[in-house]
Amino acid sequence: MLGRTLREVSAALKQGQVSPTELCQRCLSLIKKTKFLNAYITVSEEVALKQAEESEKRYKKGLSLGDLDGIPVAVKDNFSTAGIETTCASNMLKGYVPPYNATVVQKLLDQGALLMGKTNLDEFAMGSGSTDGIFGPVKNPWSYSKQYREKRKQKSHGENEDSDWLITGGSSGGSAAAVSAFTCFAALGSDTGGSTRNPAAHCGVVGLKPSYGLVSRHGLIPLVNSMDVPGILTRCVDDAAIVLGILAGHDPKDSTTIQDPVKPFTLPSLTDVSKLCIGIPKEYLTPELSSEVRSLWSKAANLFESEGAKVIEVSLPHTSYSIVCYHVLCTSEVASNMARFDGLEYGHRCDTDVSTEAMYAATRREGFNDVVRERILSGNFFLLKENYENYFVKAQKVRRLIARDFVNVFNSGVDVLLTPTTLSEAVPHTEFIREDNRTRSAQDDIFTQAVNMAGLPAVSVPMALSSQRLPIGLQFIGRAFCDQQLLTVAKWFEKRVQFPVIQLQELMDDCSSIFENEKLASVSLK
Amino acid sequence: MWARAVWLGLRASAGGRRGFPSKAAHQGSRRVTAELIEHLERLALVDFGSQEAVARLEKAIAFADRLRAVDTDGVEPMESVLEDRCLYLRSDNVVEGNCAEELLQNSHRVVEEYFVAPPVCLFGEIYERN
């Protein structure tokens, strides 16, 4: 049951094949068994069971709220959840209990979803590994998959199997791991520079970044107001579309949401791609790109072409500057957004009470890790009067050029762009931490952050396993507010590539009851 | 000495324009003075300790300096991707609130309905860093 799609489970719930309480308990049990992944910061067991009880009552009366009623979901810990601790994986907010729900959380709850818990992340969503939070790093479930372990056994014998576990990517690594390990059917992430798509690619799940302005940011603790977007992580494209349909729409509490009416939609099953034009941005072919990802990217392009689509090379000339531009704009907005953490109204407060400045400085030194503090410091530099024009305004101008690059490409007849999501498959933690957070972010965000600067929708779809039997995903980028079209193409692709299901049975032998009777689509045992 | 520091600063920005980040960083250490760090740490209210702050900031600046290579003549800065739309304004009616008690609960130091802050130092305090 846990391996099914949202629609299938929803149907099963309606038909009484399984009850919300059973579903909830199985997920809670699986969360306990996969605790070593460190995907969850808070497991809201009581809340979830109570919600399950209420959902069950509704189903018994035949009054289900919709496709998400009774469905376990998880939420990244930078979304405010009323009555449930929200930490952003930082000492600054440890123990902070928001008095309200983020709009997207409220929408999920209004649909009857069961909130399983808050997932782990890099502190304040700054990072590309989900390794820099105060609760420790998140481990990629694929580290423990049968596929990966069998491959490793061939290479090395008798090594400690856990010492070389792989990162999830970030910063929404907890959400990606939670979905990948079947502990929930959908999870919310956030995406400022690729934080939903990156871990989705590394964990073999679908990671959607909707168009900026489509989904409310009210209650999402902000990083970069002009780029942040709530992200959706699911095991298949159809599920992401269902969740998007529920979350999208104008929110009076977020004035940056568009006012155009938005309705939930069903994704058509595209069969004819002959009218589709796929663009391949040539600047994304960088030397750092691993040969395996490059070859899969090429294979994907050929797949579209062989089925009749037009596949052309396009140019996004300012690509090489986008990471620098992002660095300046991000640190500047962060410097401003983090100013609210002064210890007075909420969050951590230091013990000294000598003066406001001393109190603020000590509170922030104690509350923030050095990644956050470094970004604040840099941001303040770029915002100094003498630097404002040359750095901040300059970056804003470059941002326009980057956004324009995309507009030009889409105006030339391209429907969707196809690019890699990450440079390579997930790497071991020991390798990842050899470089600092800023260097890693600059490397890992390379294919994803230009999309945030242009505000476009993008989705990472798992394509195939690498030679190490680890997931590799590819990214589709769509026109602004054409999320439905983007997902339609992604769904077509997903169906063609048949990405294998992760095999975690070995690790959870006494969870076999969850997986028996499952006609899982475990196609080829690669 | 002061004049020499200025000259090196000018060389640094020229080097930046030619896109040699390592050169700028080397000469950048003249740009990133102890005074600048102290000023920034004061504005940002985060601290690192001078040496480390200088090193980190230099790297960040060197990285950002690559933007100089982009020709942005005649390009307007972009503040938001939704710049062609009107920002939504709610009507000025009170529809929620009255939650002072709930909000005060999240603070560590509260007296009646006030958040309590330590005194602001009026005489330009020199606060000590670790």
Tab-separated table of N, CA, C and O in Angstrom, chain A residues 159-210:
chain	number	residue	atom	x	y	z
A	159	GLU	N	33.669	-4.245	4.296
A	159	GLU	CA	33.782	-2.870	4.809
A	159	GLU	C	32.562	-2.540	5.642
A	159	GLU	O	31.493	-3.067	5.395
A	160	ASN	N	32.740	-1.640	6.572
A	160	ASN	CA	31.593	-1.178	7.346
A	160	ASN	C	30.597	-0.523	6.390
A	160	ASN	O	30.882	0.478	5.766
A	161	GLU	N	29.431	-1.139	6.296
A	161	GLU	CA	28.501	-0.690	5.271
A	161	GLU	C	27.931	0.688	5.531
A	161	GLU	O	27.413	1.312	4.626
A	162	ASP	N	28.006	1.136	6.762
A	162	ASP	CA	27.367	2.417	7.009
A	162	ASP	C	28.326	3.602	6.946
A	162	ASP	O	27.906	4.730	6.882
A	163	SER	N	29.625	3.358	6.972
A	163	SER	CA	30.550	4.474	7.096
A	163	SER	C	30.533	5.374	5.872
A	163	SER	O	30.890	6.529	5.955
A	164	ASP	N	30.148	4.839	4.745
A	164	ASP	CA	30.208	5.650	3.538
A	164	ASP	C	28.829	6.000	3.005
A	164	ASP	O	28.612	6.022	1.806
A	165	TRP	N	27.924	6.330	3.903
A	165	TRP	CA	26.559	6.628	3.471
A	165	TRP	C	26.551	7.889	2.612
A	165	TRP	O	27.440	8.742	2.712
A	166	LEU	N	25.513	7.985	1.787
A	166	LEU	CA	25.442	9.060	0.796
A	166	LEU	C	24.553	10.199	1.284
A	166	LEU	O	23.604	9.987	2.024
A	167	ILE	N	24.863	11.408	0.790
A	167	ILE	CA	24.021	12.551	1.147
A	167	ILE	C	22.730	12.522	0.331
A	167	ILE	O	22.671	11.874	-0.716
A	168	THR	N	21.751	13.268	0.804
A	168	THR	CA	20.487	13.352	0.061
A	168	THR	C	20.503	14.495	-0.935
A	168	THR	O	19.666	14.564	-1.810
A	169	GLY	N	21.460	15.419	-0.773
A	169	GLY	CA	21.353	16.672	-1.521
A	169	GLY	C	20.512	17.617	-0.658
A	169	GLY	O	19.998	17.234	0.376
A	170	GLY	N	20.348	18.866	-1.079
A	170	GLY	CA	19.601	19.764	-0.216
A	170	GLY	C	19.119	21.031	-0.920
A	170	GLY	O	19.356	21.197	-2.096
A	171	SER	N	18.484	21.817	-0.109
A	171	SER	CA	18.376	21.699	1.328
A	171	SER	C	17.161	20.924	1.826
A	171	SER	O	17.030	20.721	3.035
A	172	SER	N	16.244	20.493	0.915
A	172	SER	CA	15.050	19.761	1.378
A	172	SER	C	15.309	18.266	1.457
A	172	SER	O	14.465	17.461	1.078
A	173	GLY	N	16.481	17.892	1.972
A	173	GLY	CA	16.869	16.480	1.986
A	173	GLY	C	15.972	15.597	2.820
A	173	GLY	O	15.699	14.458	2.472
A	174	GLY	N	15.503	16.140	3.946
A	174	GLY	CA	14.625	15.351	4.814
A	174	GLY	C	13.338	14.990	4.106
A	174	GLY	O	12.870	13.855	4.159
A	175	SER	N	12.762	15.974	3.415
A	175	SER	CA	11.514	15.720	2.683
A	175	SER	C	11.742	14.696	1.577
A	175	SER	O	10.918	13.801	1.366
A	176	ALA	N	12.857	14.834	0.872
A	176	ALA	CA	13.140	13.893	-0.226
A	176	ALA	C	13.323	12.479	0.320
A	176	ALA	O	12.805	11.510	-0.236
A	177	ALA	N	14.071	12.365	1.429
A	177	ALA	CA	14.309	11.042	2.022
A	177	ALA	C	13.008	10.445	2.544
A	177	ALA	O	12.753	9.250	2.399
A	178	ALA	N	12.166	11.294	3.142
A	178	ALA	CA	10.895	10.817	3.697
A	178	ALA	C	10.011	10.215	2.606
A	178	ALA	O	9.381	9.175	2.803
A	179	VAL	N	9.981	10.869	1.462
A	179	VAL	CA	9.166	10.371	0.344
A	179	VAL	C	9.824	9.137	-0.271
A	179	VAL	O	9.156	8.144	-0.561
A	180	SER	N	11.137	9.203	-0.432
A	180	SER	CA	11.864	8.099	-1.057
A	180	SER	C	11.743	6.807	-0.259
A	180	SER	O	11.692	5.713	-0.824
A	181	ALA	N	11.699	6.933	1.076
A	181	ALA	CA	11.640	5.762	1.949
A	181	ALA	C	10.212	5.346	2.286
A	181	ALA	O	9.992	4.556	3.202
A	182	PHE	N	9.255	5.859	1.561
A	182	PHE	CA	7.839	5.480	1.697
A	182	PHE	C	7.199	5.875	3.018
A	182	PHE	O	6.153	5.338	3.379
A	183	THR	N	7.776	6.806	3.754
A	183	THR	CA	7.160	7.163	5.032
A	183	THR	C	6.013	8.150	4.862
A	183	THR	O	5.305	8.456	5.822
A	184	CYS	N	5.848	8.688	3.666
A	184	CYS	CA	4.724	9.568	3.375
A	184	CYS	C	4.538	9.581	1.858
A	184	CYS	O	5.415	9.120	1.124
A	185	PHE	N	3.418	10.121	1.425
A	185	PHE	CA	3.142	10.097	-0.014
A	185	PHE	C	3.543	11.381	-0.709
A	185	PHE	O	3.687	11.426	-1.920
A	186	ALA	N	3.694	12.415	0.062
A	186	ALA	CA	4.092	13.699	-0.521
A	186	ALA	C	4.739	14.498	0.582
A	186	ALA	O	4.422	14.321	1.764
A	187	ALA	N	5.663	15.372	0.199
A	187	ALA	CA	6.288	16.220	1.210
A	187	ALA	C	6.493	17.607	0.624
A	187	ALA	O	6.678	17.758	-0.589
A	188	LEU	N	6.425	18.590	1.512
A	188	LEU	CA	6.699	19.956	1.085
A	188	LEU	C	8.173	20.240	1.286
A	188	LEU	O	8.753	19.889	2.315
A	189	GLY	N	8.750	20.895	0.296
A	189	GLY	CA	10.105	21.378	0.440
A	189	GLY	C	10.063	22.855	0.124
A	189	GLY	O	8.983	23.424	-0.048
A	190	SER	N	11.224	23.489	0.054
A	190	SER	CA	11.244	24.861	-0.429
A	190	SER	C	12.324	24.910	-1.497
A	190	SER	O	13.214	24.055	-1.515
A	191	ASP	N	12.211	25.864	-2.395
A	191	ASP	CA	13.168	25.923	-3.507
A	191	ASP	C	13.549	27.369	-3.769
A	191	ASP	O	12.738	28.141	-4.237
A	192	THR	N	14.786	27.703	-3.436
A	192	THR	CA	15.282	29.063	-3.648
A	192	THR	C	16.366	29.064	-4.720
A	192	THR	O	16.536	30.029	-5.457
A	193	GLY	N	17.125	27.972	-4.779
A	193	GLY	CA	18.194	27.873	-5.767
A	193	GLY	C	18.282	26.459	-6.308
A	193	GLY	O	19.216	26.099	-6.995
A	194	GLY	N	17.255	25.650	-5.955
A	194	GLY	CA	17.280	24.256	-6.385
A	194	GLY	C	17.052	23.298	-5.232
A	194	GLY	O	17.134	22.083	-5.401
A	195	SER	N	16.701	23.860	-4.069
A	195	SER	CA	16.598	23.044	-2.865
A	195	SER	C	15.553	21.950	-2.868
A	195	SER	O	15.545	21.125	-1.960
A	196	THR	N	14.646	21.933	-3.815
A	196	THR	CA	13.696	20.828	-3.915
A	196	THR	C	14.159	19.890	-5.018
A	196	THR	O	14.115	18.658	-4.875
A	197	ARG	N	14.637	20.444	-6.117
A	197	ARG	CA	14.993	19.606	-7.265
A	197	ARG	C	16.275	18.822	-7.023
A	197	ARG	O	16.406	17.672	-7.452
A	198	ASN	N	17.230	19.430	-6.348
A	198	ASN	CA	18.508	18.758	-6.105
A	198	ASN	C	18.345	17.475	-5.297
A	198	ASN	O	18.756	16.396	-5.731
A	199	PRO	N	17.722	17.530	-4.095
A	199	PRO	CA	17.560	16.274	-3.350
A	199	PRO	C	16.615	15.298	-4.040
A	199	PRO	O	16.759	14.089	-3.884
A	200	ALA	N	15.662	15.817	-4.812
A	200	ALA	CA	14.766	14.914	-5.545
A	200	ALA	C	15.590	14.060	-6.505
A	200	ALA	O	15.408	12.848	-6.597
A	201	ALA	N	16.520	14.697	-7.206
A	201	ALA	CA	17.349	13.961	-8.167
A	201	ALA	C	18.204	12.921	-7.452
A	201	ALA	O	18.351	11.794	-7.921
A	202	HIS	N	18.776	13.286	-6.308
A	202	HIS	CA	19.664	12.368	-5.587
A	202	HIS	C	18.902	11.238	-4.905
A	202	HIS	O	19.473	10.183	-4.661
A	203	CYS	N	17.633	11.477	-4.582
A	203	CYS	CA	16.857	10.456	-3.876
A	203	CYS	C	15.892	9.713	-4.785
A	203	CYS	O	15.075	8.925	-4.313
A	204	GLY	N	15.959	9.988	-6.053
A	204	GLY	CA	15.117	9.237	-6.988
A	204	GLY	C	13.634	9.536	-6.886
A	204	GLY	O	12.803	8.647	-7.106
A	205	VAL	N	13.272	10.779	-6.563
A	205	VAL	CA	11.863	11.135	-6.502
A	205	VAL	C	11.620	12.354	-7.395
A	205	VAL	O	12.549	12.956	-7.919
A	206	VAL	N	10.350	12.702	-7.550
A	206	VAL	CA	9.980	13.851	-8.368
A	206	VAL	C	10.031	15.099	-7.501
A	206	VAL	O	9.505	15.110	-6.393
A	207	GLY	N	10.703	16.132	-7.971
A	207	GLY	CA	10.782	17.387	-7.216
A	207	GLY	C	10.302	18.536	-8.084
A	207	GLY	O	10.917	18.853	-9.099
A	208	LEU	N	9.184	19.146	-7.692
A	208	LEU	CA	8.597	20.213	-8.499
A	208	LEU	C	8.806	21.573	-7.867
A	208	LEU	O	8.522	21.772	-6.682
A	209	LYS	N	9.295	22.520	-8.663
A	209	LYS	CA	9.354	23.912	-8.251
A	209	LYS	C	8.308	24.639	-9.099
A	209	LYS	O	8.502	24.824	-10.285
A	210	PRO	N	7.201	25.058	-8.479
A	210	PRO	CA	6.175	25.751	-9.259
A	210	PRO	C	6.636	27.152	-9.685
A	210	PRO	O	7.655	27.648	-9.188
